Amino acid sequence: MGKIIVCDGNEAAAWGVALARPDMVAVYPITPQSSLAEYISQFVADGIIKADLMDVEGEHSVLSVLQGACLAGARTFTASCGQGLAFMFEPYFRTPPLRLPIVMSIVTRDGITPQCVWGGQQDAMTVREAGWIHMFCETCQEVLDTVIMAYKIAEDRGIMLPVNVNHDGNYLSYGVERVELPDHEEVDAFLGEKNINWHVALDPERPMGVDPLTGGAGGEGPALFVRYRKGLCKAMQNALEVIPAVHREWGERFGRFHAPLIEEYRIDGAEYAIVTIGSMTGAGKDAVDLAREKGERVGLIKIKTFRPFPLAALCSVLSKVKAVGVVDRSVSFGWNAGPVFQEILSALYHLEKRIPALSFIGGLAGADITVDHFMRVIETTGKALKGEVPSDTVWLNGPEENR
Amino acid sequence: MTGNGYRTIAFYPDRCDGCNLCVEACAEHHAGSKEAVHSRIRVCGDEEGRYTGIALCRQCSMPRCAMNCPAGALSKDPETGVVCWDEEKCVGCLLCTLTCPYGGIVFNAASGRVMKCDFCGGRPACVEACTRGALELKRGADLYNAWGDLEDLVVPGISACLGCNSELLLRHTLRRIGPNVVLATPPGCIAGVGAVGVNGKTAVKTPVFHPLLTNTASMLAGARRYYNRIGRDVTMLALGGDGGTADVGFQSLSGAAERGEQMIYICVDNEGYMNTGVQRSGTTPFGAWTSTTPVGSVLRGKTREAKPLPLLMVMHNCEYVATACTAFMEDYYEKLEKAIEASKKGMAYIHVFSPCPTGWRFPPGKLIEAGRKAVQTNIVPLWEFELKTGRIRFTYPVDDPLPVQEYLSLIGKFRHLDEEQIRLIQEQTERKIQILKAFTKEGRDGDETRVEGVGS
């Protein structure tokens, strides 16, 4: 049996790493991820994580050294966010096509400028098309459990993709909760044998050219390139099967069931729903409970897995309601809306009947999204049932004149 | 008659113990007696009793003896390559012995005429008699090319430009380092010539990876750390251009050097982005034309000097740092040896001067001459730094450097230089040598005397 500890999300992620027994960890600090880098370093110093620590000169090299290590056969971990993630972007972009099962926490943070070191999800949303699997956690316990599950997902032979386990900066990075620490041997049994580089390798015993130039105007190049792209797409779709299976096994072994792709909360009998992602979900559920007490027939859909996008699961639940309000913690510029809202809009296209969808943006720059905010979301979305649909995105923390 | 691959007899003085079996075998084969007077081969020693050479016909490609013979008694056999001697025609003038630089033609007092090696019809008795392997019959081209026997780990038919120094370097470097290696070739000429391959086909027989232009050293560091962790000794080798090394890749290189990552990092410095259309880089020298430092009525090539990358790597406390040039291949091989050893402890960095016929505007046939002149003018001083000694040592000290113009005039990218620019380059060159000398033992100890063998 494991033991109970009290910790914040960054420490929970570090414990998840410790239990997954990586070979190499690389870190570079950035707020609000810094204490995660510190926990990792301390755990290595104390022998809790028996990995080689590479404390390198920047996020660009953080992911680069892990790519080298992974290509040689190492199980790896790192964490970043915000500007660090932006600086990491060049190697970040090529990790999925190299099919390297690297696990990385994004302790989500809002984008600059203006200068801002506080929470928001602009970083993780900005990199959503790079080909990484993205999962967003709601609690510290979910952070710990998902970091471990991420290795099993990433290293699945039908997937072989890097995984981002995202948790909200400030709220989960520093918010302290009761967390159950699983038993190390049980985690070993759950993860099984490491499965890293059977497909690509930098190994003199099986010499090969890794990542040769591919493409060009004529010949087989473009077709070869498309094969790689389609392979990655296929792996993403495979993950829609594997992620639930891994979560199910986790639940059976450890007694904690987390919703793998989406979570439905009080959807039964709901006329309309709100959609949340990340740590805001707790306040959202409380608001739904309050609204239900008042007789509002509202439910909540939490998005856990954002890439691959759980289209079928979402369509199944959205088809049950008559209106939906989506709360984003980031901005999709040029759409004057949130990115999750955009994705939900796309999903709605697949329904037989068109329903109204509303975009809310809140929690930028570390702002709270409180139960009060969600009551407004619920109220506004409820009015959509009667045809009162706002013409524009509703900014929950916006200046007074916008409310 | 050059270029036919004629054979010759090679001599390895370090294997010779002076037993004279070769001399006896030669005499016996030709005269039926073991007396040295009948032998056409002589073993020569120095005053300390070391055997330093042989006096023996080398079967020269263009034999001066034959050119000088007034009687037509000496001639090169175009089939076998043997310089034949016709006793009937010989008049005993000995002019041939005066022209042979190897002492290869011997005066036979008994006959009053000369005699010389005839390869014993293809199986030289001396070579067969030698028990130490000090004599070897081999093609002239292989005479001093022990590396020619090593496997070429690069396939034929790669897509390098005519006269490309990168190809020369790639082949020789991989030969010496061997197959137990992971090669990283970031975007640049090494990758461009096909090292990492195109559309699933690769040009080298070792594991090869195409890192980003920016992360070569980091990527290799990660792989090496993991191999260390699982107890495998694999050499990590980077062959990067100056752009991926001095410019956009410098951060990861600097970080890896600071952490003492175990690898050999070789910068193939062709002084610009040759692979993308001859743009300037941080190591493009002052005054050079490139497509982004053009020559016009206002601008006259690059306005700043090159970044002193090898010295920067010295200051990073690398285990080993050296400069090299393919015109001095023996020197390069010696430095590779040291780099391999050093990379077991930390970073070994070699900065290779790499003239580019395509981008620098000079004929491919002048590649080696360009390298040689660069060294002889002190524009490219050859030196090495070892952390254990903590000082720089010149490996090819240039006593009296040629004026820089001797090098500059070879290269098209300097064609526009005016007298003032040339004077500045001369000054820069001399100043850099003075800085280097300050890092030598003599310079560091405050000795005012000139560093031996180095031009001022």
Coordinates of C-alpha atoms in Angstrom, one line a residue, chain A residues 22-24 50-75 87 90-92 94 98 194 197 201-216 218-222 224, chain B residues 179-184 191-192 195-202 204-230 232-236 248 250-256 258-259 261:
Chain A
P22 CA 13.2 7.6 -15.6
D23 CA 16.9 7.2 -16.7
M24 CA 17.4 10.9 -17.4
K50 CA 17.8 7.3 -9.5
A51 CA 18.2 9.2 -12.8
D52 CA 21.0 11.2 -14.4
L53 CA 20.3 14.8 -13.8
M54 CA 21.1 17.1 -16.7
D55 CA 20.9 20.7 -15.5
V56 CA 21.5 22.5 -18.8
E57 CA 21.7 26.0 -20.0
G58 CA 18.2 26.5 -21.2
E59 CA 14.9 24.9 -22.3
H60 CA 16.2 24.5 -25.9
S61 CA 18.9 22.2 -24.6
V62 CA 16.6 20.6 -22.0
L63 CA 14.6 18.9 -24.7
S64 CA 17.6 18.4 -27.0
V65 CA 19.5 16.4 -24.4
L66 CA 16.4 14.3 -23.7
Q67 CA 16.0 13.6 -27.5
G68 CA 19.6 12.4 -27.6
A69 CA 19.1 10.3 -24.5
C70 CA 15.8 8.9 -25.7
L71 CA 17.3 8.0 -29.1
A72 CA 19.9 6.0 -27.2
G73 CA 17.2 4.3 -25.2
A74 CA 16.5 6.3 -22.1
R75 CA 13.2 7.0 -20.3
F87 CA 12.3 28.8 -26.3
E90 CA 12.3 24.1 -32.0
P91 CA 13.2 20.7 -30.5
Y92 CA 9.6 20.5 -29.2
R94 CA 10.3 17.5 -33.8
L98 CA 10.7 11.3 -34.2
K194 CA 10.5 0.2 -20.6
N197 CA 13.8 3.0 -29.0
A201 CA 18.1 4.4 -32.5
L202 CA 21.5 6.0 -32.4
D203 CA 23.3 2.8 -31.8
P204 CA 26.5 1.6 -33.5
E205 CA 25.2 -2.0 -33.3
R206 CA 22.3 -1.0 -35.7
P207 CA 23.6 1.9 -37.7
M208 CA 21.0 4.0 -39.4
G209 CA 20.4 7.5 -40.6
V210 CA 18.0 9.1 -38.3
D211 CA 15.9 11.9 -39.8
P212 CA 17.3 12.2 -43.3
L213 CA 16.2 15.0 -45.5
T214 CA 12.7 14.0 -46.8
G215 CA 10.6 15.6 -49.5
G216 CA 11.4 17.6 -52.6
G218 CA 9.8 15.0 -57.5
G219 CA 10.2 11.3 -56.8
E220 CA 9.2 9.5 -53.7
G221 CA 10.1 12.2 -51.2
P222 CA 6.7 13.8 -50.6
L224 CA 7.5 9.3 -47.9
Chain B
P179 CA 32.3 2.6 -36.6
N180 CA 31.7 2.7 -32.9
V181 CA 30.4 6.2 -33.1
V182 CA 27.3 8.3 -33.2
L183 CA 27.7 11.0 -35.8
A184 CA 25.7 14.2 -35.6
A191 CA 24.7 17.1 -44.1
G192 CA 24.3 18.7 -47.5
A195 CA 26.1 12.3 -44.9
V196 CA 22.7 12.0 -43.3
G197 CA 21.0 11.0 -46.5
V198 CA 17.9 11.9 -48.5
N199 CA 14.5 10.2 -48.5
G200 CA 15.4 7.2 -46.4
K201 CA 18.9 6.6 -47.9
T202 CA 22.0 7.4 -46.0
V204 CA 27.5 6.9 -44.0
K205 CA 27.8 3.4 -42.5
T206 CA 27.6 4.6 -38.9
P207 CA 24.6 5.8 -36.9
V208 CA 24.0 9.3 -38.1
F209 CA 21.6 11.9 -36.9
H210 CA 20.5 15.2 -38.3
P211 CA 20.1 17.5 -35.3
L212 CA 18.7 21.0 -35.4
L213 CA 21.2 23.7 -36.4
T214 CA 21.0 24.8 -32.8
N215 CA 21.3 21.7 -30.6
T216 CA 24.0 19.4 -31.8
A217 CA 26.1 19.4 -28.7
S218 CA 23.1 19.0 -26.4
M219 CA 21.7 16.1 -28.4
L220 CA 25.0 14.3 -28.4
A221 CA 25.4 15.0 -24.7
G222 CA 22.1 13.3 -23.9
A223 CA 23.0 10.2 -25.9
R224 CA 26.5 9.9 -24.4
R225 CA 25.2 10.3 -20.8
Y226 CA 22.8 7.5 -21.4
Y227 CA 25.4 5.2 -22.9
N228 CA 27.6 6.0 -19.9
R229 CA 24.8 5.1 -17.6
I230 CA 24.4 1.6 -19.2
R232 CA 28.6 1.4 -23.2
D233 CA 31.6 3.2 -24.6
V234 CA 30.4 5.0 -27.7
T235 CA 32.2 7.9 -29.3
M236 CA 30.0 11.0 -29.9
V248 CA 23.1 29.8 -33.6
F250 CA 26.9 28.2 -29.8
Q251 CA 24.7 28.2 -26.8
S252 CA 24.3 24.4 -26.7
L253 CA 28.0 24.0 -27.5
S254 CA 29.0 26.4 -24.7
G255 CA 26.7 24.7 -22.3
A256 CA 28.0 21.2 -23.2
E258 CA 30.8 24.0 -19.5
R259 CA 29.4 20.7 -18.2
E261 CA 30.2 16.5 -21.9

